[in-house]
Amino acid sequence: MIISRPQSGKVRTRRNFVMSFLVGLFLAAPWVVLPEGSPLIRLDIPKRMFHLFGGLFIPQEGLILWFFLLTMGLSLFFFTSVIGRVWCGWGCPQTIYTDLFDRIGRFVLDSKYGKKDASIIGKYTVYFLWIVVSFIASFHWIAYFISPYEMLADYINLSAFSTTYFYFTLFFTAAMFIDIGFIREQFCRYACPYARFQTLLMDEHSWNVTYDFKRGEPRRDGKTKIGDCIACNMCVVVCPTGIDIRDGLQVGCVACGKCVDACTSIMAKENKKTLIGYFSLKQIETGDKIKWIRPRTVIYAILLTVVLIGATIQLITRSPMSMIAASNKSMPPILIPDNKIRAFVALRIQNIAPVEKEFQLSAFDTRHGKEILIRSGEENNQFKLGSGEIKSFSVVLETQSLTEQELNEGYLPGSIVLKNTEDPDETLEKKLSLSLPRK
C-alpha cells in the first residue's frame, strides 16, 4: 500500500474543483425529483425502468441501449486518444476516494499518517471515518436503483435491516473500505482493465503527463551536471501509484498531475520550466505543437458523430408508449354465428412518457381494411396510465362477417392500435395474425 506525499499546485487546485463537483453531483443526483414526480436518474430494476433526465426507458427499447453503450465506448476511444487518461486521474472513483481517504488520514494523524508509530486510537479513528465515508458512498450508489427517500425512511424507522438493499449496502461498504483503504494503487496497476485499454488507445500525439527527457537527461548527480533533472525524486514520492514518470508511459500512471506540481515547484527554485507536464511525446521529441487532428481522432470523431445522430433520431422518433400483443394460446379463435371470428388477445401496455396519459384501443382487419370490434372491459376502450404504469389485461376481438372464401384463407392479418386521446398523432400499432377455424 502506497501513501503518497501531499502536493499543492495549480493542477492540484483544478483537480480539487473537478473532484468536489463530481462527488457533489454523485451525492445529489439520486435525491433530485423532477416537477412531474420522476427521479432525475434511476435504474429501477424491480420495475424494469430507467429514468434519465426526465426520460423513461424500458428493456424493450434495446436499440436505444445499444446506442448508449456505443456512445460510451466511442467517447472513451475519442477522448483517450486526444487527452490521454484524463478519466483515471480526474474522474475515476478509485482516484477520487483514495484522495479523500488520504485527506481524512492526514486530518486525524497529521504527519504520522501512514507511519508505523502512529497511535492506535488515531489509526482506528481513521478506519472508523473511512467506514462512515464508505457507507455514505454505498448508500448513494444504491440510491441510483432504489428511492433514497424510501431507504432513509426505512433507516429512521429501523426497518431497513431486513431489506435486501441493506445487505448490498453493507457489501459495497466493506468492498470500498478494503479497496480504497488498503488495496489502493494495486487495483489500478493490476486489476483495472481500463488502464491497459486506455494505454493501447494512446499514441505519440496524445496529450498526457509526460517527462521532458530531452531537457532532463542525463540526470544530475555528484559527477553529472548536464541535464536539468536534479534527481530529487519528488515526482516518485508524490505519485499515488509509486511509479517513476521519467521511465516513460506506464500502465500505472493515472495522469493525476501530482508529479507536475512537484516538478514545477522544484524547477521554479532553479529558475527553469517544469520537466513534467501535460505534453505529447511528439511534442517533447520535436518541439512541435500538439497535433489534435490526425487520422485516429478524425475516425473516432466521425464514428461518434454518426452514433450521436442515430441516437438523437431514435430519441426524437421513439413512441411514448409500449405495447406487447400476443394471441391467447389456451383460448384459440372460435367461429361464432354470422361467420364471425372471436379471438382472445393478451395485452401489456406501458406509458413511458413522463406524465399521465389517456389511451384508446382499436383493431383492424389489415387484409380487407375492415374494423374489428374490440372489447377491453373499459368504457369506449379508454383508460389512463401514469408515468411508467403498466396495464396487463386480455381483450376480445370480434371480426365482421367473413365470406366462405375469407374463412378458407386460414388466417386473418390484423392490427391493434393504441392511440393517445389528447394527441391523435401519437399512435402505436402492433400487427398480429389470427388463425381461422374451419367449419
PDB file of C-alpha atoms in Angstrom, residues 262-392:
ATOM      1  CA  ALA A 262       6.051  18.671  -7.662  1.00  0.00           C
ATOM      2  CA  CYS A 263       8.426  19.208 -10.575  1.00  0.00           C
ATOM      3  CA  THR A 264       7.077  22.699 -11.204  1.00  0.00           C
ATOM      4  CA  SER A 265       7.828  23.741  -7.616  1.00  0.00           C
ATOM      5  CA  ILE A 266      11.339  22.229  -7.699  1.00  0.00           C
ATOM      6  CA  MET A 267      12.260  23.672 -11.093  1.00  0.00           C
ATOM      7  CA  ALA A 268      10.964  27.087 -10.015  1.00  0.00           C
ATOM      8  CA  LYS A 269      13.749  27.166  -7.439  1.00  0.00           C
ATOM      9  CA  GLU A 270      16.170  26.551 -10.296  1.00  0.00           C
ATOM     10  CA  ASN A 271      14.522  29.313 -12.361  1.00  0.00           C
ATOM     11  CA  LYS A 272      13.629  26.752 -15.015  1.00  0.00           C
ATOM     12  CA  LYS A 273      10.455  25.417 -16.578  1.00  0.00           C
ATOM     13  CA  THR A 274       8.978  22.174 -15.316  1.00  0.00           C
ATOM     14  CA  LEU A 275      10.300  18.926 -16.765  1.00  0.00           C
ATOM     15  CA  ILE A 276       6.964  17.158 -16.262  1.00  0.00           C
ATOM     16  CA  GLY A 277       3.730  18.471 -17.697  1.00  0.00           C
ATOM     17  CA  TYR A 278       0.757  17.752 -19.881  1.00  0.00           C
ATOM     18  CA  PHE A 279       2.517  17.283 -23.220  1.00  0.00           C
ATOM     19  CA  SER A 280       2.545  14.780 -26.043  1.00  0.00           C
ATOM     20  CA  LEU A 281       5.551  12.543 -26.653  1.00  0.00           C
ATOM     21  CA  LYS A 282       5.938  14.005 -30.143  1.00  0.00           C
ATOM     22  CA  GLN A 283       5.857  17.495 -28.675  1.00  0.00           C
ATOM     23  CA  ILE A 284       8.811  16.602 -26.444  1.00  0.00           C
ATOM     24  CA  GLU A 285      10.775  14.967 -29.256  1.00  0.00           C
ATOM     25  CA  THR A 286      10.340  17.652 -31.936  1.00  0.00           C
ATOM     26  CA  GLY A 287       9.130  20.735 -30.098  1.00  0.00           C
ATOM     27  CA  ASP A 288       6.135  20.982 -32.429  1.00  0.00           C
ATOM     28  CA  LYS A 289       2.630  21.822 -31.249  1.00  0.00           C
ATOM     29  CA  ILE A 290       0.260  19.006 -30.372  1.00  0.00           C
ATOM     30  CA  LYS A 291      -1.390  17.554 -33.448  1.00  0.00           C
ATOM     31  CA  TRP A 292      -5.010  17.354 -32.329  1.00  0.00           C
ATOM     32  CA  ILE A 293      -6.416  16.493 -35.763  1.00  0.00           C
ATOM     33  CA  ARG A 294      -4.999  13.229 -37.077  1.00  0.00           C
ATOM     34  CA  PRO A 295      -6.437  10.084 -38.731  1.00  0.00           C
ATOM     35  CA  ARG A 296      -7.145   8.306 -35.436  1.00  0.00           C
ATOM     36  CA  THR A 297      -9.046  11.196 -33.848  1.00  0.00           C
ATOM     37  CA  VAL A 298     -10.884  12.037 -37.082  1.00  0.00           C
ATOM     38  CA  ILE A 299     -12.136   8.452 -37.470  1.00  0.00           C
ATOM     39  CA  TYR A 300     -13.272   8.311 -33.837  1.00  0.00           C
ATOM     40  CA  ALA A 301     -14.948  11.718 -34.160  1.00  0.00           C
ATOM     41  CA  ILE A 302     -16.813  10.700 -37.324  1.00  0.00           C
ATOM     42  CA  LEU A 303     -17.995   7.423 -35.783  1.00  0.00           C
ATOM     43  CA  LEU A 304     -19.055   9.184 -32.590  1.00  0.00           C
ATOM     44  CA  THR A 305     -20.931  11.841 -34.559  1.00  0.00           C
ATOM     45  CA  VAL A 306     -22.763   9.216 -36.622  1.00  0.00           C
ATOM     46  CA  VAL A 307     -23.774   7.320 -33.482  1.00  0.00           C
ATOM     47  CA  LEU A 308     -24.933  10.518 -31.754  1.00  0.00           C
ATOM     48  CA  ILE A 309     -27.029  11.467 -34.779  1.00  0.00           C
ATOM     49  CA  GLY A 310     -28.566   7.983 -34.812  1.00  0.00           C
ATOM     50  CA  ALA A 311     -29.257   8.150 -31.080  1.00  0.00           C
ATOM     51  CA  THR A 312     -30.836  11.594 -31.438  1.00  0.00           C
ATOM     52  CA  ILE A 313     -33.117  10.409 -34.245  1.00  0.00           C
ATOM     53  CA  GLN A 314     -34.075   7.360 -32.200  1.00  0.00           C
ATOM     54  CA  LEU A 315     -34.908   9.508 -29.169  1.00  0.00           C
ATOM     55  CA  ILE A 316     -36.920  12.028 -31.181  1.00  0.00           C
ATOM     56  CA  THR A 317     -38.957   9.388 -33.006  1.00  0.00           C
ATOM     57  CA  ARG A 318     -39.460   6.987 -30.083  1.00  0.00           C
ATOM     58  CA  SER A 319     -43.019   6.268 -29.090  1.00  0.00           C
ATOM     59  CA  PRO A 320     -44.129   7.431 -25.621  1.00  0.00           C
ATOM     60  CA  MET A 321     -45.944   4.141 -25.131  1.00  0.00           C
ATOM     61  CA  SER A 322     -45.155   0.446 -25.304  1.00  0.00           C
ATOM     62  CA  MET A 323     -47.481  -2.400 -26.223  1.00  0.00           C
ATOM     63  CA  ILE A 324     -46.976  -6.157 -26.418  1.00  0.00           C
ATOM     64  CA  ALA A 325     -49.780  -8.174 -28.033  1.00  0.00           C
ATOM     65  CA  ALA A 326     -49.952 -11.966 -28.169  1.00  0.00           C
ATOM     66  CA  SER A 327     -52.717 -14.408 -29.024  1.00  0.00           C
ATOM     67  CA  ASN A 328     -54.010 -16.393 -26.094  1.00  0.00           C
ATOM     68  CA  LYS A 329     -52.675 -19.905 -26.739  1.00  0.00           C
ATOM     69  CA  SER A 330     -55.065 -21.514 -24.283  1.00  0.00           C
ATOM     70  CA  MET A 331     -58.104 -19.941 -25.989  1.00  0.00           C
ATOM     71  CA  PRO A 332     -57.776 -20.192 -29.791  1.00  0.00           C
ATOM     72  CA  PRO A 333     -60.069 -18.167 -32.088  1.00  0.00           C
ATOM     73  CA  ILE A 334     -63.575 -19.571 -32.446  1.00  0.00           C
ATOM     74  CA  LEU A 335     -66.269 -19.281 -35.104  1.00  0.00           C
ATOM     75  CA  ILE A 336     -69.493 -17.657 -33.925  1.00  0.00           C
ATOM     76  CA  PRO A 337     -72.818 -17.108 -35.754  1.00  0.00           C
ATOM     77  CA  ASP A 338     -72.886 -14.957 -38.911  1.00  0.00           C
ATOM     78  CA  ASN A 339     -69.435 -16.232 -39.903  1.00  0.00           C
ATOM     79  CA  LYS A 340     -67.703 -14.014 -37.380  1.00  0.00           C
ATOM     80  CA  ILE A 341     -64.441 -14.859 -35.638  1.00  0.00           C
ATOM     81  CA  ARG A 342     -63.892 -14.243 -31.965  1.00  0.00           C
ATOM     82  CA  ALA A 343     -60.270 -14.150 -30.800  1.00  0.00           C
ATOM     83  CA  PHE A 344     -58.655 -13.611 -27.429  1.00  0.00           C
ATOM     84  CA  VAL A 345     -55.513 -11.489 -27.178  1.00  0.00           C
ATOM     85  CA  ALA A 346     -53.299 -10.719 -24.171  1.00  0.00           C
ATOM     86  CA  LEU A 347     -52.005  -7.140 -23.995  1.00  0.00           C
ATOM     87  CA  ARG A 348     -49.305  -5.473 -21.934  1.00  0.00           C
ATOM     88  CA  ILE A 349     -49.358  -1.689 -22.258  1.00  0.00           C
ATOM     89  CA  GLN A 350     -46.981   0.735 -20.578  1.00  0.00           C
ATOM     90  CA  ASN A 351     -46.898   4.510 -20.534  1.00  0.00           C
ATOM     91  CA  ILE A 352     -43.248   5.536 -20.971  1.00  0.00           C
ATOM     92  CA  ALA A 353     -43.981   9.256 -21.076  1.00  0.00           C
ATOM     93  CA  PRO A 354     -43.016  11.390 -18.050  1.00  0.00           C
ATOM     94  CA  VAL A 355     -46.666  12.387 -17.452  1.00  0.00           C
ATOM     95  CA  GLU A 356     -50.051  10.646 -17.144  1.00  0.00           C
ATOM     96  CA  LYS A 357     -51.814   9.967 -20.434  1.00  0.00           C
ATOM     97  CA  GLU A 358     -55.158   8.608 -21.617  1.00  0.00           C
ATOM     98  CA  PHE A 359     -55.145   5.915 -24.294  1.00  0.00           C
ATOM     99  CA  GLN A 360     -57.737   4.305 -26.549  1.00  0.00           C
ATOM    100  CA  LEU A 361     -57.654   0.893 -28.208  1.00  0.00           C
ATOM    101  CA  SER A 362     -58.939  -0.056 -31.650  1.00  0.00           C
ATOM    102  CA  ALA A 363     -58.417  -3.009 -34.006  1.00  0.00           C
ATOM    103  CA  PHE A 364     -58.487  -3.549 -37.771  1.00  0.00           C
ATOM    104  CA  ASP A 365     -58.516  -6.309 -40.355  1.00  0.00           C
ATOM    105  CA  THR A 366     -55.476  -5.204 -42.374  1.00  0.00           C
ATOM    106  CA  ARG A 367     -56.216  -7.556 -45.311  1.00  0.00           C
ATOM    107  CA  HIS A 368     -59.688  -6.244 -46.064  1.00  0.00           C
ATOM    108  CA  GLY A 369     -59.496  -2.830 -44.383  1.00  0.00           C
ATOM    109  CA  LYS A 370     -62.375  -3.615 -42.023  1.00  0.00           C
ATOM    110  CA  GLU A 371     -62.666  -2.533 -38.423  1.00  0.00           C
ATOM    111  CA  ILE A 372     -62.606  -5.262 -35.793  1.00  0.00           C
ATOM    112  CA  LEU A 373     -64.750  -4.922 -32.694  1.00  0.00           C
ATOM    113  CA  ILE A 374     -62.623  -4.899 -29.558  1.00  0.00           C
ATOM    114  CA  ARG A 375     -63.851  -5.436 -26.016  1.00  0.00           C
ATOM    115  CA  SER A 376     -61.415  -4.471 -23.282  1.00  0.00           C
ATOM    116  CA  GLY A 377     -63.742  -4.030 -20.319  1.00  0.00           C
ATOM    117  CA  GLU A 378     -63.093  -0.274 -20.368  1.00  0.00           C
ATOM    118  CA  GLU A 379     -65.663   2.313 -21.421  1.00  0.00           C
ATOM    119  CA  ASN A 380     -65.014   3.227 -25.071  1.00  0.00           C
ATOM    120  CA  ASN A 381     -61.809   1.188 -24.702  1.00  0.00           C
ATOM    121  CA  GLN A 382     -60.233   4.196 -22.997  1.00  0.00           C
ATOM    122  CA  PHE A 383     -58.043   4.151 -19.895  1.00  0.00           C
ATOM    123  CA  LYS A 384     -55.448   6.306 -18.142  1.00  0.00           C
ATOM    124  CA  LEU A 385     -51.925   5.309 -17.187  1.00  0.00           C
ATOM    125  CA  GLY A 386     -49.486   7.239 -15.030  1.00  0.00           C
ATOM    126  CA  SER A 387     -45.844   7.632 -15.976  1.00  0.00           C
ATOM    127  CA  GLY A 388     -44.259   4.194 -16.077  1.00  0.00           C
ATOM    128  CA  GLU A 389     -47.544   2.476 -15.175  1.00  0.00           C
ATOM    129  CA  ILE A 390     -48.216  -0.925 -16.748  1.00  0.00           C
ATOM    130  CA  LYS A 391     -51.610  -2.396 -17.600  1.00  0.00           C
ATOM    131  CA  SER A 392     -51.789  -6.113 -18.413  1.00  0.00           C
TER     132      SER A 392
END
